[in-house]
Coordinates of N, CA, C and O in Angstrom, one line a residue:
P21 N -3.8 11.1 -42.3 CA -3.6 12.0 -43.4 C -2.1 12.4 -43.7 O -1.7 12.5 -44.8
I22 N -1.3 12.4 -42.6 CA 0.1 12.8 -42.8 C 0.8 11.7 -43.6 O 1.6 12.1 -44.5
F23 N 0.6 10.5 -43.3 CA 1.2 9.4 -44.0 C 0.7 9.3 -45.4 O 1.5 9.1 -46.4
W24 N -0.5 9.6 -45.7 CA -1.0 9.6 -47.0 C -0.4 10.8 -47.8 O 0.1 10.6 -48.9
L25 N -0.3 11.9 -47.2 CA 0.4 13.1 -47.9 C 1.9 12.8 -48.1 O 2.4 13.2 -49.2
A26 N 2.5 12.1 -47.2 CA 3.9 11.8 -47.4 C 4.1 10.8 -48.5 O 5.1 10.9 -49.3
G27 N 3.2 9.9 -48.7 CA 3.3 8.9 -49.8 C 2.7 9.3 -51.1 O 3.0 8.7 -52.1
F28 N 1.9 10.3 -51.1 CA 1.1 10.8 -52.3 C 2.0 11.1 -53.5 O 1.7 10.6 -54.6
P29 N 3.2 11.8 -53.3 CA 4.0 12.0 -54.5 C 4.5 10.8 -55.1 O 4.8 10.8 -56.4
F30 N 4.7 9.7 -54.4 CA 5.2 8.5 -55.0 C 4.1 7.7 -55.6 O 4.2 7.2 -56.7
D31 N 3.0 7.5 -54.8 CA 1.9 6.7 -55.3 C 0.7 7.0 -54.3 O 0.8 6.7 -53.1
P32 N -0.4 7.6 -54.8 CA -1.5 7.8 -53.8 C -2.0 6.6 -53.1 O -2.4 6.6 -52.0
T33 N -2.1 5.5 -53.8 CA -2.5 4.3 -53.2 C -1.6 3.8 -52.1 O -2.0 3.4 -51.0
L34 N -0.3 3.9 -52.4 CA 0.7 3.5 -51.4 C 0.6 4.4 -50.1 O 0.6 3.9 -49.0
G35 N 0.4 5.7 -50.3 CA 0.2 6.6 -49.2 C -1.0 6.2 -48.4 O -1.0 6.2 -47.2
L36 N -2.1 5.9 -49.1 CA -3.3 5.5 -48.4 C -3.1 4.2 -47.6 O -3.5 4.1 -46.4
L37 N -2.5 3.2 -48.2 CA -2.2 1.9 -47.5 C -1.3 2.1 -46.3 O -1.5 1.5 -45.2
V38 N -0.2 2.9 -46.4 CA 0.7 3.2 -45.3 C -0.1 3.9 -44.2 O 0.1 3.6 -43.0
G39 N -0.9 4.9 -44.5 CA -1.7 5.6 -43.5 C -2.7 4.7 -42.8 O -2.8 4.8 -41.6
L40 N -3.4 3.8 -43.5 CA -4.3 2.9 -42.9 C -3.6 1.9 -42.0 O -4.0 1.6 -40.9
A41 N -2.4 1.4 -42.5 CA -1.7 0.4 -41.6 C -1.1 1.1 -40.4 O -1.2 0.5 -39.3
T42 N -0.6 2.3 -40.5 CA -0.1 3.0 -39.3 C -1.2 3.3 -38.3 O -1.1 3.1 -37.1
S43 N -2.4 3.8 -38.8 CA -3.5 4.0 -37.9 C -4.0 2.8 -37.2 O -4.2 2.8 -36.0
A44 N -4.1 1.7 -38.0 CA -4.5 0.4 -37.4 C -3.5 -0.1 -36.3 O -3.9 -0.5 -35.2
T45 N -2.3 0.1 -36.6 CA -1.2 -0.3 -35.6 C -1.3 0.5 -34.4 O -1.3 0.0 -33.2
A46 N -1.5 1.8 -34.5 CA -1.6 2.7 -33.4 C -2.8 2.4 -32.5 O -2.7 2.3 -31.3
Y47 N -3.9 2.2 -33.1 CA -5.1 1.9 -32.3 C -5.0 0.5 -31.6 O -5.5 0.3 -30.5
T48 N -4.4 -0.4 -32.3 CA -4.2 -1.8 -31.7 C -3.3 -1.7 -30.5 O -3.6 -2.3 -29.5
L49 N -2.2 -0.9 -30.6 CA -1.3 -0.8 -29.5 C -2.0 -0.1 -28.3 O -1.8 -0.5 -27.2
V50 N -2.7 0.9 -28.6 CA -3.4 1.6 -27.5 C -4.4 0.7 -26.8 O -4.5 0.7 -25.6
W51 N -5.1 -0.1 -27.6 CA -6.1 -1.0 -27.0 C -5.4 -2.1 -26.2 O -5.8 -2.5 -25.1
L52 N -4.3 -2.7 -26.7 CA -3.6 -3.7 -26.0 C -2.9 -3.2 -24.7 O -2.7 -4.0 -23.8
R53 N -2.4 -2.0 -24.7 CA -1.7 -1.5 -23.6 C -2.6 -0.8 -22.6 O -2.0 -0.3 -21.5
S54 N -3.9 -0.7 -22.8 CA -4.7 0.0 -21.8 C -4.8 -0.8 -20.5 O -4.9 -2.1 -20.6
P55 N -4.8 -0.2 -19.4 CA -4.9 -0.9 -18.1 C -6.3 -1.5 -17.9 O -7.3 -1.0 -18.4
S56 N -6.3 -2.6 -17.3 CA -7.6 -3.3 -17.0 C -7.8 -3.5 -15.5 O -6.9 -3.5 -14.7
I57 N -9.1 -3.6 -15.2 CA -9.5 -3.8 -13.8 C -10.2 -5.2 -13.8 O -11.2 -5.5 -14.5
V58 N -9.6 -6.1 -12.9 CA -10.1 -7.5 -12.8 C -10.5 -7.7 -11.4 O -9.7 -7.5 -10.5
L59 N -11.7 -8.2 -11.2 CA -12.2 -8.5 -9.8 C -12.5 -9.9 -9.7 O -13.3 -10.5 -10.5
T60 N -11.9 -10.6 -8.8 CA -12.2 -12.0 -8.5 C -12.8 -12.2 -7.1 O -13.0 -11.2 -6.4
D61 N -13.1 -13.4 -6.7 CA -13.7 -13.6 -5.4 C -12.7 -13.2 -4.2 O -13.2 -13.0 -3.1
S62 N -11.4 -13.2 -4.5 CA -10.4 -12.9 -3.5 C -9.6 -11.7 -3.7 O -8.9 -11.3 -2.7
S63 N -9.6 -11.1 -4.8 CA -8.7 -9.9 -5.1 C -9.2 -9.0 -6.1 O -10.1 -9.3 -6.9
L64 N -8.7 -7.8 -6.1 CA -8.9 -6.7 -7.1 C -7.6 -6.5 -7.8 O -6.6 -6.2 -7.1
S65 N -7.6 -6.5 -9.1 CA -6.3 -6.3 -9.8 C -6.6 -5.1 -10.7 O -7.5 -5.0 -11.5
V66 N -5.7 -4.1 -10.6 CA -5.8 -2.9 -11.4 C -4.4 -2.7 -12.1 O -3.4 -2.5 -11.4
A67 N -4.5 -2.8 -13.4 CA -3.3 -2.6 -14.2 C -2.2 -3.6 -13.8 O -1.0 -3.2 -13.7
G68 N -2.5 -4.8 -13.4 CA -1.6 -5.8 -13.0 C -1.2 -5.8 -11.6 O -0.4 -6.7 -11.2
V69 N -1.6 -4.8 -10.8 CA -1.2 -4.8 -9.4 C -2.4 -5.4 -8.6 O -3.6 -4.9 -8.8
E70 N -2.1 -6.3 -7.8 CA -3.2 -7.1 -7.1 C -3.4 -6.7 -5.6 O -2.4 -6.5 -4.9
L71 N -4.6 -6.5 -5.2 CA -5.0 -6.2 -3.9 C -5.9 -7.2 -3.3 O -7.0 -7.4 -3.9
P72 N -5.6 -7.9 -2.2 CA -6.5 -8.8 -1.6 C -7.7 -8.1 -1.1 O -7.6 -7.0 -0.5
L73 N -8.9 -8.7 -1.3 CA -10.2 -8.0 -0.9 C -10.3 -7.8 0.6 O -10.9 -6.9 1.1
N74 N -9.6 -8.7 1.4 CA -9.7 -8.6 2.9 C -8.9 -7.4 3.4 O -9.0 -7.1 4.6
E75 N -8.2 -6.7 2.6 CA -7.5 -5.5 3.0 C -8.3 -4.2 2.7 O -7.9 -3.1 3.0
I76 N -9.4 -4.3 2.0 CA -10.3 -3.2 1.7 C -11.2 -2.9 2.8 O -12.0 -3.8 3.2
D77 N -11.1 -1.7 3.4 CA -12.0 -1.3 4.5 C -13.3 -0.7 4.0 O -14.3 -1.0 4.5
S78 N -13.2 0.2 3.0 CA -14.4 0.9 2.5 C -14.2 1.3 1.1 O -13.1 1.4 0.6
V79 N -15.3 1.6 0.4 CA -15.3 2.0 -1.0 C -16.2 3.2 -1.2 O -17.3 3.3 -0.6
E80 N -15.6 4.2 -1.9 CA -16.3 5.5 -2.2 C -16.3 5.8 -3.7 O -15.3 5.5 -4.3
V81 N -17.3 6.4 -4.2 CA -17.4 6.8 -5.6 C -17.3 8.3 -5.6 O -18.0 9.0 -4.8
F82 N -16.5 8.9 -6.5 CA -16.4 10.3 -6.7 C -16.7 10.7 -8.1 O -16.1 10.1 -9.1
L83 N -17.6 11.7 -8.3 CA -18.0 12.1 -9.6 C -17.8 13.6 -9.7 O -17.9 14.3 -8.7
G84 N -17.6 14.2 -10.9 CA -17.6 15.6 -11.2 C -16.5 16.3 -10.4 O -15.4 16.0 -10.3
A85 N -17.0 17.4 -9.7 CA -16.1 18.3 -8.9 C -15.4 17.5 -7.8 O -14.2 17.8 -7.5
A86 N -16.1 16.6 -7.2 CA -15.6 15.8 -6.1 C -14.4 15.0 -6.6 O -13.4 14.8 -5.9
A87 N -14.5 14.4 -7.8 CA -13.4 13.6 -8.4 C -12.2 14.5 -8.7 O -11.1 14.1 -8.4
Q88 N -12.5 15.7 -9.1 CA -11.3 16.7 -9.3 C -10.6 16.9 -8.0 O -9.4 17.0 -8.0
V89 N -11.3 17.1 -7.0 CA -10.7 17.4 -5.7 C -9.9 16.2 -5.2 O -8.7 16.3 -4.7
E90 N -10.4 15.0 -5.4 CA -9.7 13.8 -5.0 C -8.4 13.6 -5.8 O -7.4 13.1 -5.4
R91 N -8.5 13.9 -7.1 CA -7.3 13.8 -8.0 C -6.2 14.8 -7.6 O -5.1 14.5 -7.8
G92 N -6.6 15.9 -7.1 CA -5.6 17.0 -6.8 C -5.3 17.2 -5.4 O -4.5 16.6 -4.8
P93 N -6.0 18.2 -4.8 CA -5.7 18.7 -3.4 C -5.8 17.6 -2.3 O -5.0 17.7 -1.4
N94 N -6.8 16.7 -2.5 CA -7.0 15.7 -1.4 C -6.1 14.5 -1.6 O -6.2 13.6 -0.7
R95 N -5.4 14.4 -2.6 CA -4.6 13.1 -2.9 C -3.4 13.0 -2.0 O -2.7 13.9 -1.8
D96 N -3.3 11.8 -1.4 CA -2.2 11.4 -0.6 C -1.0 10.9 -1.5 O -1.3 10.0 -2.3
A97 N 0.2 11.3 -1.2 CA 1.3 10.9 -2.1 C 1.6 9.4 -1.9 O 2.2 8.8 -2.8
R98 N 1.2 8.8 -0.8 CA 1.4 7.4 -0.6 C 0.4 6.5 -1.3 O 0.6 5.3 -1.3
A99 N -0.6 7.1 -1.8 CA -1.7 6.3 -2.4 C -1.3 5.7 -3.7 O -0.5 6.2 -4.5
Y100 N -2.0 4.5 -4.0 CA -1.8 3.9 -5.4 C -2.9 4.6 -6.2 O -4.1 4.5 -5.9
V101 N -2.5 5.2 -7.3 CA -3.4 6.0 -8.2 C -3.3 5.5 -9.6 O -2.2 5.4 -10.2
L102 N -4.4 5.2 -10.2 CA -4.5 4.9 -11.7 C -5.5 5.8 -12.3 O -6.7 5.6 -12.1
L103 N -5.1 6.9 -12.9 CA -6.0 7.8 -13.5 C -6.0 7.6 -15.0 O -4.9 7.3 -15.6
R104 N -7.1 7.6 -15.7 CA -7.2 7.4 -17.1 C -7.8 8.7 -17.7 O -8.8 9.2 -17.2
G105 N -7.3 9.0 -18.9 CA -7.8 10.2 -19.5 C -9.2 10.1 -20.0 O -9.9 11.0 -20.2
T106 N -9.6 8.8 -20.3 CA -11.0 8.6 -20.8 C -12.0 8.4 -19.7 O -13.2 8.2 -19.9
A107 N -11.6 8.3 -18.4 CA -12.5 8.1 -17.3 C -12.3 9.1 -16.2 O -11.3 9.2 -15.5
S108 N -13.3 10.0 -16.1 CA -13.2 11.1 -15.2 C -13.8 10.8 -13.8 O -13.7 11.5 -12.8
K109 N -14.4 9.6 -13.7 CA -15.1 9.2 -12.4 C -14.1 8.3 -11.7 O -13.3 7.6 -12.3
L110 N -14.1 8.4 -10.4 CA -13.2 7.7 -9.5 C -13.8 6.8 -8.5 O -14.9 7.1 -8.0
V111 N -13.1 5.7 -8.2 CA -13.5 4.9 -7.0 C -12.3 4.8 -6.1 O -11.1 4.7 -6.5
K112 N -12.6 5.1 -4.8 CA -11.5 5.1 -3.8 C -11.7 3.9 -2.9 O -12.8 3.8 -2.3
F113 N -10.7 3.1 -2.8 CA -10.7 1.9 -1.9 C -9.8 2.2 -0.7 O -8.6 2.2 -0.8
K114 N -10.4 2.5 0.5 CA -9.6 2.7 1.7 C -9.1 1.4 2.2 O -9.9 0.4 2.3
L115 N -7.9 1.3 2.6 CA -7.2 0.1 3.0 C -7.0 0.0 4.5 O -6.9 1.0 5.2
N116 N -6.9 -1.2 5.0 CA -6.7 -1.5 6.4 C -5.6 -2.4 6.7 O -5.6 -3.3 7.6
S117 N -4.5 -2.3 5.9 CA -3.4 -3.3 6.0 C -2.5 -2.9 7.1 O -2.1 -1.7 7.3
A118 N -2.0 -3.9 7.9 CA -1.1 -3.7 9.0 C 0.3 -3.5 8.5 O 1.1 -2.9 9.2
I119 N 0.7 -4.0 7.3 CA 2.0 -4.0 6.8 C 2.3 -3.0 5.6 O 3.4 -2.6 5.4
D120 N 1.2 -2.7 4.9 CA 1.3 -1.8 3.8 C 1.0 -0.3 4.2 O -0.1 -0.1 4.6
P121 N 1.9 0.6 4.0 CA 1.6 2.0 4.3 C 0.6 2.7 3.3 O 0.3 3.9 3.6
T122 N 0.2 2.1 2.3 CA -0.7 2.7 1.3 C -2.0 2.9 1.9 O -2.7 2.0 2.3
P123 N -2.5 4.2 2.0 CA -3.7 4.5 2.7 C -5.0 4.1 1.8 O -6.0 3.7 2.4
Y124 N -4.8 4.2 0.5 CA -6.0 3.9 -0.3 C -5.5 3.7 -1.8 O -4.4 4.1 -2.2
W125 N -6.4 3.1 -2.6 CA -6.3 3.1 -4.0 C -7.3 4.0 -4.6 O -8.4 4.0 -4.2
L126 N -6.9 4.8 -5.6 CA -7.7 5.7 -6.3 C -7.7 5.3 -7.8 O -6.7 5.4 -8.4
V127 N -8.8 4.8 -8.3 CA -8.9 4.2 -9.6 C -9.9 5.0 -10.5 O -11.1 5.1 -10.1
G128 N -9.5 5.4 -11.7 CA -10.4 6.0 -12.6 C -11.1 4.9 -13.5 O -10.4 4.0 -14.0
T129 N -12.4 5.0 -13.6 CA -13.1 4.1 -14.4 C -14.4 4.7 -15.0 O -14.9 5.7 -14.4
R130 N -14.9 4.2 -16.1 CA -16.1 4.8 -16.7 C -17.3 4.3 -16.0 O -18.4 4.9 -16.1
Q131 N -17.3 3.2 -15.2 CA -18.4 2.7 -14.5 C -18.1 2.5 -13.0 O -18.0 1.4 -12.5
P132 N -18.0 3.6 -12.3 CA -17.6 3.5 -10.9 C -18.6 2.9 -10.0 O -18.3 2.1 -9.1
N133 N -19.9 3.2 -10.2 CA -20.9 2.6 -9.4 C -21.0 1.1 -9.5 O -21.2 0.4 -8.5
R134 N -20.8 0.6 -10.7 CA -20.8 -0.9 -10.9 C -19.6 -1.5 -10.2 O -19.8 -2.6 -9.6
L135 N -18.4 -0.9 -10.3 CA -17.2 -1.5 -9.7 C -17.4 -1.4 -8.2 O -17.1 -2.4 -7.5
A136 N -17.8 -0.3 -7.7 CA -18.0 -0.2 -6.2 C -19.0 -1.2 -5.6 O -18.8 -1.8 -4.6
A137 N -20.1 -1.3 -6.4 CA -21.1 -2.3 -5.9 C -20.6 -3.7 -5.9 O -20.9 -4.5 -5.0
A138 N -19.9 -4.1 -6.9 CA -19.3 -5.4 -7.0 C -18.3 -5.7 -5.8 O -18.3 -6.7 -5.2
V139 N -17.5 -4.7 -5.6 CA -16.5 -4.9 -4.5 C -17.2 -4.9 -3.1 O -16.9 -5.7 -2.3
Q140 N -18.2 -4.1 -2.9 CA -19.0 -4.0 -1.7 C -19.7 -5.4 -1.4 O -19.7 -5.9 -0.3
R141 N -20.2 -6.0 -2.5 CA -20.8 -7.3 -2.4 C -19.9 -8.3 -1.9 O -20.2 -9.2 -1.1
L142 N -18.6 -8.3 -2.4 CA -17.6 -9.3 -2.0 C -17.0 -9.1 -0.7 O -16.6 -10.0 0.0
I143 N -16.9 -7.8 -0.2 CA -16.2 -7.6 1.1 C -17.3 -7.6 2.2 O -16.9 -7.6 3.4
G144 N -18.5 -7.6 1.8 CA -19.6 -7.7 2.9 C -20.0 -6.4 3.3 O -20.3 -5.6 4.0

């Protein structure tokens, strides 16, 4: 509406077209730039950062108030964290790496049970 109002004095149709083009561009950029979670037979990739599955020790799902606590007071500063505004549920991957000091990955997702079950299936 802002772009339409800005263009309205010149030409209402031009304002409408500029508003639609701007909105479409913004939504496209948000969709293209959103982080993705990719699980293969050998690794878990979150927002382009890859974790070999053999370094995952355990998987936990956090919902509701428990997820809030994991996001805040219980969070370790050394952890890899990807929180998303659209996903309030979390999956925590505890690691067992001998060389990496990262204790766990904390990932926000809309389908935490599905992700946790898939990873559990692959790590045994």
